[in-house]
mmCIF file of C-alpha atoms in Angstrom:
data_model
loop_
_atom_site.group_PDB
_atom_site.id
_atom_site.type_symbol
_atom_site.label_atom_id
_atom_site.label_comp_id
_atom_site.label_asym_id
_atom_site.label_seq_id
_atom_site.Cartn_x
_atom_site.Cartn_y
_atom_site.Cartn_z
ATOM 1 C CA UNK A 155 -38.373 80.425 135.426
ATOM 2 C CA UNK A 156 -36.292 77.796 134.545
ATOM 3 C CA UNK A 157 -32.610 78.175 135.510
ATOM 4 C CA UNK A 158 -29.585 77.568 132.937
ATOM 5 C CA UNK A 159 -26.836 74.801 134.682
ATOM 6 C CA UNK A 160 -24.802 77.349 136.784
ATOM 7 C CA UNK A 161 -21.691 78.176 134.971
ATOM 8 C CA UNK A 162 -23.378 79.037 132.073
ATOM 9 C CA UNK A 163 -25.606 81.331 134.385
ATOM 10 C CA UNK A 164 -22.134 82.514 135.825
ATOM 11 C CA UNK A 165 -21.313 83.156 132.323
ATOM 12 C CA UNK A 166 -24.131 85.484 131.572
ATOM 13 C CA UNK A 167 -24.252 87.476 134.577
ATOM 14 C CA UNK A 168 -20.157 88.465 132.997
ATOM 15 C CA UNK A 169 -21.711 89.526 129.539
ATOM 16 C CA UNK A 170 -23.997 91.578 130.974
ATOM 17 C CA UNK A 171 -22.271 93.759 132.553
ATOM 18 C CA UNK A 172 -20.013 94.421 129.032
ATOM 19 C CA UNK A 173 -21.075 98.035 127.833
ATOM 20 C CA UNK A 174 -25.074 98.056 126.018
ATOM 21 C CA UNK A 175 -24.772 94.315 126.556
ATOM 22 C CA UNK A 176 -28.704 93.130 127.834
ATOM 23 C CA UNK A 177 -29.578 89.923 129.359
ATOM 24 C CA UNK A 178 -30.604 88.232 125.919
ATOM 25 C CA UNK A 179 -27.210 89.510 123.887
ATOM 26 C CA UNK A 180 -25.726 88.233 127.242
ATOM 27 C CA UNK A 181 -27.102 84.736 126.855
ATOM 28 C CA UNK A 182 -26.718 84.541 122.825
ATOM 29 C CA UNK A 183 -22.576 85.864 123.607
ATOM 30 C CA UNK A 184 -22.959 82.676 126.671
ATOM 31 C CA UNK A 185 -24.530 79.910 124.606
ATOM 32 C CA UNK A 186 -22.335 80.357 121.666
ATOM 33 C CA UNK A 187 -18.748 79.564 124.028
ATOM 34 C CA UNK A 188 -20.510 76.314 124.618
ATOM 35 C CA UNK A 189 -21.953 75.889 121.409
ATOM 36 C CA UNK A 190 -19.813 77.343 118.470
ATOM 37 C CA UNK A 191 -16.563 78.196 120.271
ATOM 38 C CA UNK A 192 -14.175 75.237 119.838
ATOM 39 C CA UNK A 193 -12.282 74.625 123.571
ATOM 40 C CA UNK A 194 -9.160 76.139 122.365
ATOM 41 C CA UNK A 195 -10.364 79.168 121.116
ATOM 42 C CA UNK A 196 -12.206 79.200 124.637
ATOM 43 C CA UNK A 197 -9.059 79.006 126.131
ATOM 44 C CA UNK A 198 -7.329 81.675 124.464
ATOM 45 C CA UNK A 199 -10.432 84.137 125.963
ATOM 46 C CA UNK A 200 -9.956 83.054 128.844
ATOM 47 C CA UNK A 201 -6.578 83.171 128.968
ATOM 48 C CA UNK A 202 -6.501 87.168 126.925
ATOM 49 C CA UNK A 203 -8.899 88.372 130.050
ATOM 50 C CA UNK A 204 -6.118 87.959 132.363
ATOM 51 C CA UNK A 205 -3.979 89.114 129.940
ATOM 52 C CA UNK A 206 -5.127 92.577 129.520
ATOM 53 C CA UNK A 207 -5.166 93.092 132.494
ATOM 54 C CA UNK A 208 -1.699 92.437 133.830
ATOM 55 C CA UNK A 209 0.847 92.659 130.184
ATOM 56 C CA UNK A 210 -0.886 96.058 129.868
ATOM 57 C CA UNK A 211 1.112 98.720 131.873
ATOM 58 C CA UNK A 212 0.539 103.134 131.348
ATOM 59 C CA UNK A 213 2.942 105.092 129.336
ATOM 60 C CA UNK A 214 4.719 106.838 132.139
ATOM 61 C CA UNK A 215 4.264 110.583 129.972
ATOM 62 C CA UNK A 216 1.343 110.390 128.380
ATOM 63 C CA UNK A 217 -1.388 108.292 129.922
ATOM 64 C CA UNK A 218 -1.726 106.017 126.693
ATOM 65 C CA UNK A 219 -1.935 102.239 127.026
ATOM 66 C CA UNK A 220 1.340 100.002 125.897
ATOM 67 C CA UNK A 221 3.677 96.755 127.969
ATOM 68 C CA UNK A 222 6.280 98.313 128.225
ATOM 69 C CA UNK A 223 7.405 102.234 130.367
ATOM 70 C CA UNK A 224 6.719 104.074 127.194
ATOM 71 C CA UNK A 225 4.256 104.132 124.475
ATOM 72 C CA UNK A 226 4.817 103.875 120.914
ATOM 73 C CA UNK A 227 4.313 107.582 120.294
ATOM 74 C CA UNK A 228 6.275 108.908 123.010
ATOM 75 C CA UNK A 229 9.161 106.822 121.988
ATOM 76 C CA UNK A 230 9.228 108.126 118.302
ATOM 77 C CA UNK A 231 11.528 110.217 118.081
ATOM 78 C CA UNK A 232 10.193 111.461 114.963
ATOM 79 C CA UNK A 233 7.021 113.194 115.889
ATOM 80 C CA UNK A 234 6.635 116.346 117.445
ATOM 81 C CA UNK A 235 7.308 116.687 121.220
ATOM 82 C CA UNK A 236 5.999 120.324 121.254
ATOM 83 C CA UNK A 237 2.883 119.901 120.416
ATOM 84 C CA UNK A 238 0.324 117.792 122.876
ATOM 85 C CA UNK A 239 -3.111 116.959 121.497
ATOM 86 C CA UNK A 240 -5.068 116.031 124.915
ATOM 87 C CA UNK A 241 -8.109 113.437 124.398
ATOM 88 C CA UNK A 242 -10.509 112.212 127.539
ATOM 89 C CA UNK A 243 -9.689 108.731 126.646
ATOM 90 C CA UNK A 244 -7.418 106.003 124.940
ATOM 91 C CA UNK A 245 -9.992 105.377 122.666
ATOM 92 C CA UNK A 246 -9.460 108.579 121.121
ATOM 93 C CA UNK A 247 -6.069 108.940 121.037
ATOM 94 C CA UNK A 248 -6.134 105.671 118.391
ATOM 95 C CA UNK A 249 -9.686 106.940 116.667
ATOM 96 C CA UNK A 250 -7.500 110.283 115.911
ATOM 97 C CA UNK A 251 -3.565 108.540 115.522
ATOM 98 C CA UNK A 252 -5.731 106.126 113.275
ATOM 99 C CA UNK A 253 -6.271 109.735 110.897
ATOM 100 C CA UNK A 254 -3.196 109.067 110.273
ATOM 101 C CA UNK A 255 -2.895 113.179 110.314
ATOM 102 C CA UNK A 256 -1.497 114.326 113.600
ATOM 103 C CA UNK A 257 2.283 114.002 114.157
ATOM 104 C CA UNK A 258 2.443 115.147 117.909
ATOM 105 C CA UNK A 259 2.731 113.505 120.984
ATOM 106 C CA UNK A 260 -0.663 112.772 122.937
ATOM 107 C CA UNK A 261 -1.740 113.180 126.867
ATOM 108 C CA UNK A 262 -4.245 110.956 128.308
ATOM 109 C CA UNK A 263 -6.955 112.985 130.769
ATOM 110 C CA UNK A 264 -8.435 109.658 131.169
ATOM 111 C CA UNK A 265 -11.601 110.843 131.920
ATOM 112 C CA UNK A 266 -13.723 114.226 132.413
ATOM 113 C CA UNK A 267 -14.630 116.615 135.002
ATOM 114 C CA UNK A 268 -18.467 115.030 135.547
ATOM 115 C CA UNK A 269 -20.243 116.238 138.453
ATOM 116 C CA UNK A 270 -23.005 113.770 138.131
ATOM 117 C CA UNK A 271 -20.176 110.894 137.740
ATOM 118 C CA UNK A 272 -18.286 112.586 140.755
ATOM 119 C CA UNK A 273 -14.790 112.798 138.633
ATOM 120 C CA UNK A 274 -13.524 115.770 140.135
ATOM 121 C CA UNK A 275 -10.132 117.448 139.135
ATOM 122 C CA UNK A 276 -7.822 114.829 140.959
ATOM 123 C CA UNK A 277 -9.421 112.033 138.895
ATOM 124 C CA UNK A 278 -7.732 112.668 135.969
ATOM 125 C CA UNK A 279 -4.271 112.829 134.645
ATOM 126 C CA UNK A 280 -3.882 116.328 135.090
ATOM 127 C CA UNK A 281 -0.971 117.259 137.306
ATOM 128 C CA UNK A 282 0.795 116.087 135.037
ATOM 129 C CA UNK A 283 0.108 117.705 132.033
ATOM 130 C CA UNK A 284 0.944 120.951 133.545
ATOM 131 C CA UNK A 285 4.559 119.570 134.815
ATOM 132 C CA UNK A 286 5.434 119.217 131.434
ATOM 133 C CA UNK A 287 4.138 122.474 130.320
ATOM 134 C CA UNK A 288 6.317 123.395 133.520
ATOM 135 C CA UNK A 289 9.383 122.535 132.416
ATOM 136 C CA UNK A 290 9.317 121.139 128.807
ATOM 137 C CA UNK A 291 9.599 124.128 126.163
ATOM 138 C CA UNK A 292 5.952 123.736 124.230
ATOM 139 C CA UNK A 293 4.397 125.042 121.389
ATOM 140 C CA UNK A 294 0.795 124.097 121.559
ATOM 141 C CA UNK A 295 -1.558 121.853 123.410
ATOM 142 C CA UNK A 296 -4.537 120.977 121.630
ATOM 143 C CA UNK A 297 -7.934 120.390 123.707
ATOM 144 C CA UNK A 298 -9.166 117.447 121.900
ATOM 145 C CA UNK A 299 -11.571 116.741 125.124
ATOM 146 C CA UNK A 300 -15.063 115.384 123.353
ATOM 147 C CA UNK A 301 -17.263 117.921 122.733
ATOM 148 C CA UNK A 302 -20.012 117.167 125.128
ATOM 149 C CA UNK A 303 -20.808 119.197 128.861
ATOM 150 C CA UNK A 304 -17.923 117.775 130.580
ATOM 151 C CA UNK A 305 -15.224 117.703 127.610
ATOM 152 C CA UNK A 306 -15.730 121.121 127.652
ATOM 153 C CA UNK A 307 -15.972 121.873 131.475
ATOM 154 C CA UNK A 308 -12.849 119.751 131.213
ATOM 155 C CA UNK A 309 -11.355 121.704 128.191
ATOM 156 C CA UNK A 310 -12.141 125.358 130.209
ATOM 157 C CA UNK A 311 -10.415 124.014 133.190
ATOM 158 C CA UNK A 312 -7.414 122.704 132.167
ATOM 159 C CA UNK A 313 -7.522 125.955 129.580
ATOM 160 C CA UNK A 314 -7.560 128.190 132.970
ATOM 161 C CA UNK A 315 -4.927 126.059 134.884
ATOM 162 C CA UNK A 316 -2.331 126.995 131.926
ATOM 163 C CA UNK A 317 -3.017 130.890 131.067
ATOM 164 C CA UNK A 318 0.535 132.125 132.550
ATOM 165 C CA UNK A 319 2.425 130.266 130.882
ATOM 166 C CA UNK A 320 3.601 130.388 127.581
ATOM 167 C CA UNK A 321 2.523 128.135 125.544
ATOM 168 C CA UNK A 322 -0.950 128.355 122.759
ATOM 169 C CA UNK A 323 -3.747 126.369 123.458
ATOM 170 C CA UNK A 324 -6.536 125.511 121.612
ATOM 171 C CA UNK A 325 -9.362 123.870 121.271
ATOM 172 C CA UNK A 326 -10.210 121.312 118.471
ATOM 173 C CA UNK A 327 -13.426 122.391 116.246
ATOM 174 C CA UNK A 328 -16.829 121.777 116.521
ATOM 175 C CA UNK A 329 -17.142 119.460 113.545
ATOM 176 C CA UNK A 330 -17.684 117.106 115.434
ATOM 177 C CA UNK A 331 -21.470 117.313 116.414
ATOM 178 C CA UNK A 332 -22.442 118.484 119.216
ATOM 179 C CA UNK A 333 -23.238 114.944 122.663
ATOM 180 C CA UNK A 334 -21.881 112.709 120.000
ATOM 181 C CA UNK A 335 -18.399 110.557 121.085
ATOM 182 C CA UNK A 336 -15.253 111.221 119.224
ATOM 183 C CA UNK A 337 -14.325 107.531 118.955
ATOM 184 C CA UNK A 338 -17.834 107.670 116.283
ATOM 185 C CA UNK A 339 -16.831 110.132 114.385
ATOM 186 C CA UNK A 340 -15.941 109.522 110.444
ATOM 187 C CA UNK A 341 -12.212 110.250 108.791
ATOM 188 C CA UNK A 342 -13.455 113.451 107.167
ATOM 189 C CA UNK A 343 -15.880 115.375 110.585
ATOM 190 C CA UNK A 344 -12.248 114.572 113.015
ATOM 191 C CA UNK A 345 -10.306 115.976 109.832
ATOM 192 C CA UNK A 346 -12.152 118.967 109.428
ATOM 193 C CA UNK A 347 -12.112 119.100 113.365
ATOM 194 C CA UNK A 348 -8.198 119.709 113.492
ATOM 195 C CA UNK A 349 -8.071 121.876 110.883
ATOM 196 C CA UNK A 350 -10.762 124.370 112.417
ATOM 197 C CA UNK A 351 -8.843 124.065 115.744
ATOM 198 C CA UNK A 352 -8.415 127.790 117.440
ATOM 199 C CA UNK A 353 -7.040 129.570 120.066
ATOM 200 C CA UNK A 354 -8.411 129.162 123.542
ATOM 201 C CA UNK B 1068 -2.698 102.447 111.806
ATOM 202 C CA UNK B 1069 -1.811 102.259 115.360
ATOM 203 C CA UNK B 1070 -2.462 99.021 116.700
ATOM 204 C CA UNK B 1071 -3.249 98.265 120.616
ATOM 205 C CA UNK B 1072 -0.871 96.098 122.719
ATOM 206 C CA UNK B 1073 -0.763 92.409 121.828
ATOM 207 C CA UNK B 1074 -3.135 91.660 125.509
ATOM 208 C CA UNK B 1075 -5.844 94.353 123.846
ATOM 209 C CA UNK B 1076 -5.832 93.274 120.022
ATOM 210 C CA UNK B 1077 -6.195 89.871 121.631
ATOM 211 C CA UNK B 1078 -8.854 90.228 122.967
ATOM 212 C CA UNK B 1079 -10.461 92.484 120.722
ATOM 213 C CA UNK B 1080 -10.345 89.149 118.893
ATOM 214 C CA UNK B 1081 -11.979 86.659 120.966
ATOM 215 C CA UNK B 1082 -15.229 89.708 121.174
ATOM 216 C CA UNK B 1083 -15.307 89.676 117.876
ATOM 217 C CA UNK B 1084 -15.925 85.826 117.325
ATOM 218 C CA UNK B 1085 -19.513 86.559 119.037
ATOM 219 C CA UNK B 1086 -22.151 86.731 116.905
ATOM 220 C CA UNK B 1087 -22.909 90.225 116.100
ATOM 221 C CA UNK B 1088 -20.259 91.389 117.554
ATOM 222 C CA UNK B 1089 -18.476 94.190 115.110
ATOM 223 C CA UNK B 1090 -15.081 95.651 115.608
ATOM 224 C CA UNK B 1091 -16.233 98.413 117.734
ATOM 225 C CA UNK B 1092 -17.806 96.621 120.236
ATOM 226 C CA UNK B 1093 -15.562 94.248 120.318
ATOM 227 C CA UNK B 1094 -13.117 97.219 121.477
ATOM 228 C CA UNK B 1095 -15.264 98.926 123.798
ATOM 229 C CA UNK B 1096 -16.126 95.440 124.981
ATOM 230 C CA UNK B 1097 -12.288 94.727 125.443
ATOM 231 C CA UNK B 1098 -11.368 98.525 126.201
ATOM 232 C CA UNK B 1099 -14.481 98.103 129.043
ATOM 233 C CA UNK B 1100 -12.801 95.115 130.993
ATOM 234 C CA UNK B 1101 -9.400 96.585 130.515
ATOM 235 C CA UNK B 1102 -10.525 100.067 132.451
ATOM 236 C CA UNK B 1103 -13.603 99.503 134.443
ATOM 237 C CA UNK B 1104 -13.790 95.333 135.111
ATOM 238 C CA UNK B 1105 -11.795 95.001 138.240
ATOM 239 C CA UNK B 1106 -9.352 92.775 139.030
ATOM 240 C CA UNK B 1107 -11.585 90.204 140.794
ATOM 241 C CA UNK B 1108 -14.611 90.401 138.476
ATOM 242 C CA UNK B 1109 -12.029 89.883 135.268
ATOM 243 C CA UNK B 1110 -10.862 86.667 136.656
ATOM 244 C CA UNK B 1111 -14.602 85.594 137.681
ATOM 245 C CA UNK B 1112 -15.052 85.709 134.031
ATOM 246 C CA UNK B 1113 -12.025 83.757 132.506
ATOM 247 C CA UNK B 1114 -12.177 81.164 135.163
ATOM 248 C CA UNK B 1115 -16.304 80.741 133.775
ATOM 249 C CA UNK B 1116 -15.547 80.350 130.587
ATOM 250 C CA UNK B 1117 -13.573 77.265 131.066
ATOM 251 C CA UNK B 1118 -16.065 76.032 133.278
ATOM 252 C CA UNK B 1119 -18.962 76.190 130.280
ATOM 253 C CA UNK B 1120 -16.466 74.088 128.885
ATOM 254 C CA UNK B 1121 -15.574 71.914 131.256
ATOM 255 C CA UNK B 1122 -18.542 71.432 133.541
ATOM 256 C CA UNK B 1123 -21.964 71.535 131.603
ATOM 257 C CA UNK B 1124 -23.425 68.212 129.976
ATOM 258 C CA UNK B 1125 -25.666 67.338 127.740
ATOM 259 C CA UNK B 1126 -28.605 65.359 129.322
ATOM 260 C CA UNK B 1127 -28.459 61.560 128.345
ATOM 261 C CA UNK B 1128 -31.882 62.038 126.933
ATOM 262 C CA UNK B 1129 -32.703 64.422 126.123
ATOM 263 C CA UNK B 1130 -30.284 66.315 124.645
ATOM 264 C CA UNK B 1131 -30.490 69.731 126.731
ATOM 265 C CA UNK B 1132 -27.864 70.907 128.922
ATOM 266 C CA UNK B 1133 -27.298 69.637 132.289
ATOM 267 C CA UNK B 1134 -23.869 69.197 135.381
ATOM 268 C CA UNK B 1135 -25.141 65.831 136.201
ATOM 269 C CA UNK B 1136 -25.947 63.208 133.325
ATOM 270 C CA UNK B 1137 -29.839 63.779 133.226
ATOM 271 C CA UNK B 1138 -31.576 67.230 133.520
ATOM 272 C CA UNK B 1139 -34.129 68.498 135.567
ATOM 273 C CA UNK B 1140 -36.264 68.034 132.826
ATOM 274 C CA UNK B 1141 -36.046 64.283 132.638
ATOM 275 C CA UNK B 1142 -35.664 63.735 136.421
ATOM 276 C CA UNK B 1143 -38.918 65.584 137.201
ATOM 277 C CA UNK B 1144 -41.323 62.291 138.279
ATOM 278 C CA UNK B 1145 -44.790 65.009 137.893
ATOM 279 C CA UNK B 1146 -44.502 65.693 134.142
ATOM 280 C CA UNK B 1147 -45.675 63.804 131.374
ATOM 281 C CA UNK B 1148 -42.726 61.558 130.522
ATOM 282 C CA UNK B 1149 -44.677 60.289 127.202
ATOM 283 C CA UNK B 1150 -45.300 64.018 125.640
ATOM 284 C CA UNK B 1151 -42.403 65.277 124.360
ATOM 285 C CA UNK B 1152 -41.761 69.107 123.176
ATOM 286 C CA UNK B 1153 -39.108 68.422 119.765
ATOM 287 C CA UNK B 1154 -36.850 72.122 119.509
ATOM 288 C CA UNK B 1155 -34.148 72.689 117.523
ATOM 289 C CA UNK B 1156 -31.505 74.208 120.180
ATOM 290 C CA UNK B 1157 -31.239 74.322 123.525
ATOM 291 C CA UNK B 1158 -32.477 78.041 124.617
ATOM 292 C CA UNK B 1159 -35.941 76.701 121.870
ATOM 293 C CA UNK B 1160 -36.320 74.518 125.354
ATOM 294 C CA UNK B 1161 -35.561 77.497 127.621
ATOM 295 C CA UNK B 1162 -37.799 80.059 125.422
ATOM 296 C CA UNK B 1163 -41.149 77.288 126.233
ATOM 297 C CA UNK B 1164 -40.175 76.394 129.879
ATOM 298 C CA UNK B 1165 -40.509 79.815 130.496
ATOM 299 C CA UNK B 1166 -43.768 80.202 129.647
ATOM 300 C CA UNK B 1167 -45.119 77.329 132.156
ATOM 301 C CA UNK B 1168 -47.001 76.223 130.654
ATOM 302 C CA UNK B 1169 -45.890 73.569 128.846
ATOM 303 C CA UNK B 1170 -45.929 69.690 131.492
ATOM 304 C CA UNK B 1171 -44.361 67.577 128.873
ATOM 305 C CA UNK B 1172 -41.148 66.735 127.709
ATOM 306 C CA UNK B 1173 -38.558 67.885 125.084
ATOM 307 C CA UNK B 1174 -35.750 67.035 122.811
ATOM 308 C CA UNK B 1175 -33.172 68.876 120.981
ATOM 309 C CA UNK B 1176 -32.624 68.095 118.270
ATOM 310 C CA UNK B 1177 -29.651 70.489 117.904
ATOM 311 C CA UNK B 1178 -30.181 72.496 114.595
ATOM 312 C CA UNK B 1179 -31.897 71.806 111.709
ATOM 313 C CA UNK B 1180 -31.225 70.299 108.981
ATOM 314 C CA UNK B 1181 -29.697 72.946 105.574
ATOM 315 C CA UNK B 1182 -28.030 72.443 102.412
ATOM 316 C CA UNK B 1183 -26.828 75.694 102.819
ATOM 317 C CA UNK B 1184 -25.606 74.905 106.407
ATOM 318 C CA UNK B 1185 -24.358 71.865 105.386
ATOM 319 C CA UNK B 1186 -26.152 70.255 108.285
ATOM 320 C CA UNK B 1187 -27.647 66.772 107.257
ATOM 321 C CA UNK B 1188 -29.966 64.087 109.583
ATOM 322 C CA UNK B 1189 -27.148 62.715 110.808
ATOM 323 C CA UNK B 1190 -25.428 64.907 112.449
ATOM 324 C CA UNK B 1191 -29.045 65.751 114.691
ATOM 325 C CA UNK B 1192 -30.178 64.012 117.550
ATOM 326 C CA UNK B 1193 -32.833 62.498 115.734
ATOM 327 C CA UNK B 1194 -31.262 58.940 116.187
ATOM 328 C CA UNK B 1195 -32.343 58.892 119.610
ATOM 329 C CA UNK B 1196 -35.757 60.312 118.976
ATOM 330 C CA UNK B 1197 -37.185 57.506 116.875
ATOM 331 C CA UNK B 1198 -35.401 54.425 119.704
ATOM 332 C CA UNK B 1199 -37.487 56.370 122.088
ATOM 333 C CA UNK B 1200 -40.496 55.882 119.752
ATOM 334 C CA UNK B 1201 -39.696 52.511 118.984
ATOM 335 C CA UNK B 1202 -39.485 51.636 122.622
ATOM 336 C CA UNK B 1203 -41.165 53.664 125.075
ATOM 337 C CA UNK B 1204 -44.519 53.866 124.698
ATOM 338 C CA UNK B 1205 -45.383 57.486 123.640
ATOM 339 C CA UNK B 1206 -48.252 59.380 123.358
ATOM 340 C CA UNK B 1207 -47.562 62.999 121.508
ATOM 341 C CA UNK B 1208 -44.588 64.394 119.427
ATOM 342 C CA UNK B 1209 -44.991 67.799 119.412
ATOM 343 C CA UNK B 1210 -42.935 69.149 116.332
ATOM 344 C CA UNK B 1211 -41.465 72.800 117.947
ATOM 345 C CA UNK B 1212 -39.020 73.230 115.061
ATOM 346 C CA UNK B 1213 -38.677 77.282 113.477
ATOM 347 C CA UNK B 1214 -40.883 78.130 111.182
ATOM 348 C CA UNK B 1215 -38.322 78.821 108.604
ATOM 349 C CA UNK B 1216 -37.247 76.940 106.003
ATOM 350 C CA UNK B 1217 -34.943 74.313 107.735
ATOM 351 C CA UNK B 1218 -36.911 73.790 110.684
ATOM 352 C CA UNK B 1219 -40.089 73.177 108.190
ATOM 353 C CA UNK B 1220 -38.044 70.539 106.219
ATOM 354 C CA UNK B 1221 -36.897 69.116 109.374
ATOM 355 C CA UNK B 1222 -40.046 68.657 111.451
ATOM 356 C CA UNK B 1223 -41.451 67.079 107.560
ATOM 357 C CA UNK B 1224 -38.108 64.532 107.605
ATOM 358 C CA UNK B 1225 -39.222 63.504 111.605
ATOM 359 C CA UNK B 1226 -42.862 62.979 110.597
ATOM 360 C CA UNK B 1227 -41.901 60.696 108.040
ATOM 361 C CA UNK B 1228 -39.883 59.086 110.046
ATOM 362 C CA UNK B 1229 -42.311 58.257 112.365
ATOM 363 C CA UNK B 1230 -45.476 58.006 110.624
ATOM 364 C CA UNK B 1231 -45.808 53.575 110.701
ATOM 365 C CA UNK B 1232 -45.189 54.313 114.747
ATOM 366 C CA UNK B 1233 -48.931 54.039 116.683
ATOM 367 C CA UNK B 1234 -47.826 58.224 118.840
ATOM 368 C CA UNK B 1235 -49.799 61.416 117.410
ATOM 369 C CA UNK B 1236 -47.429 63.523 115.883
ATOM 370 C CA UNK B 1237 -48.244 67.772 116.071
ATOM 371 C CA UNK B 1238 -46.577 70.106 114.543
ATOM 372 C CA UNK B 1239 -46.310 73.933 117.134
ATOM 373 C CA UNK B 1240 -48.738 76.057 114.925
ATOM 374 C CA UNK B 1241 -47.653 78.801 112.951
ATOM 375 C CA UNK B 1242 -48.413 82.042 114.984
ATOM 376 C CA UNK B 1243 -45.258 81.942 115.194
ATOM 377 C CA UNK B 1244 -44.221 84.743 113.345
ATOM 378 C CA UNK B 1245 -42.698 83.468 109.149
ATOM 379 C CA UNK B 1246 -39.123 84.106 109.461
ATOM 380 C CA UNK B 1247 -38.814 84.546 113.174
ATOM 381 C CA UNK B 1248 -36.781 83.274 115.133
ATOM 382 C CA UNK B 1249 -38.755 80.982 118.559
ATOM 383 C CA UNK B 1250 -36.293 83.024 121.238
ATOM 384 C CA UNK B 1251 -37.147 85.818 120.023
ATOM 385 C CA UNK B 1252 -41.263 85.504 120.278
ATOM 386 C CA UNK B 1253 -43.197 86.766 123.109
ATOM 387 C CA UNK B 1254 -44.803 84.650 125.273
ATOM 388 C CA UNK B 1255 -48.764 85.106 124.486
ATOM 389 C CA UNK B 1256 -47.601 84.896 120.637
ATOM 390 C CA UNK B 1257 -45.588 80.497 121.735
ATOM 391 C CA UNK B 1258 -48.930 79.672 123.867
ATOM 392 C CA UNK B 1259 -51.540 80.327 120.866
ATOM 393 C CA UNK B 1260 -49.292 78.515 119.020
ATOM 394 C CA UNK B 1261 -48.609 75.575 121.639
ATOM 395 C CA UNK B 1262 -52.221 75.946 121.437
ATOM 396 C CA UNK B 1263 -53.501 75.908 118.081
ATOM 397 C CA UNK B 1264 -50.974 72.956 116.643
ATOM 398 C CA UNK B 1265 -52.495 70.567 114.793
ATOM 399 C CA UNK B 1266 -51.998 66.946 113.098
ATOM 400 C CA UNK B 1267 -49.229 67.113 111.194
#
């Protein structure tokens, strides 16, 4: 088996680590960088990889990603800070936010309870949510975890944690295809799911 | 439209430049780097991008990529240096080489003549092939450009250039699916195509 020169083999290996990228695609990507992408763009690409690690922070309040202490949503005083929509990932937050309908704020769990992946409640950003419910006068917590087993278990767990506090806990409606990932849903499905949310 | 923090947006843009990578995939890749890939691996990835640009050279003889002046194939004295297989890209060279059948050497054109893409004969590594034919005693030139319009035109052009020299010019057989790309062919198809090559 003829190997590519080491720098290229290394880069192929890096690209192979990306989700759903196999050996053939990684090879195409690395060869594209080598043959087609100009020197300046490649240097920018290289720099951006480091900057993503160094210059992005987690919003102290909601767990969203941002460049400051608080994210732009938590800083926005025109939004309804008494309504919190709980999502598994930052990507889900962006998916919902870009439908341009929701006016409350968010809470990012950073995953879902999963026995198979060994993710427990301590690994998730749940404590700070309970703390918020305890200390602030909130109106509604909308549980928008995925319609998967893990998402359901997580929603149920949070519902139980919050049941003794005077806050309405709702669950986003199952307009979302069961087993699917939220970030692949179209806008209408997301809107329907939001409208149809019910007492949990 | 809520934007990701700038470092992430920049990285998404970089990933979008890769072949067949759309906005959604680029987003997944960038978020994967941010959330899942550890700091060390990210630094390696960043470094490898630069190294691919800085430490890979073009073999002076055949146009293959390598880390020295000549590639390992051109350096290999056990191979038949009188038989040259002409391919469009380095990737095609690797595809054929990894079938482990061919014992001659290669010549990489670095593309094919394409009117629509504005690639002419001057943009390709053709002169050095003619020079080799003129100065060395060669037995056979195997034209293994793709079975596409561009590949056929390129093969025909080279055939004409070489017709007055005492070298046998053959064309790889059309066992390859017409219109398809060589690097996606399976080993058997490639072997059949090699065996069935005919006087051109």
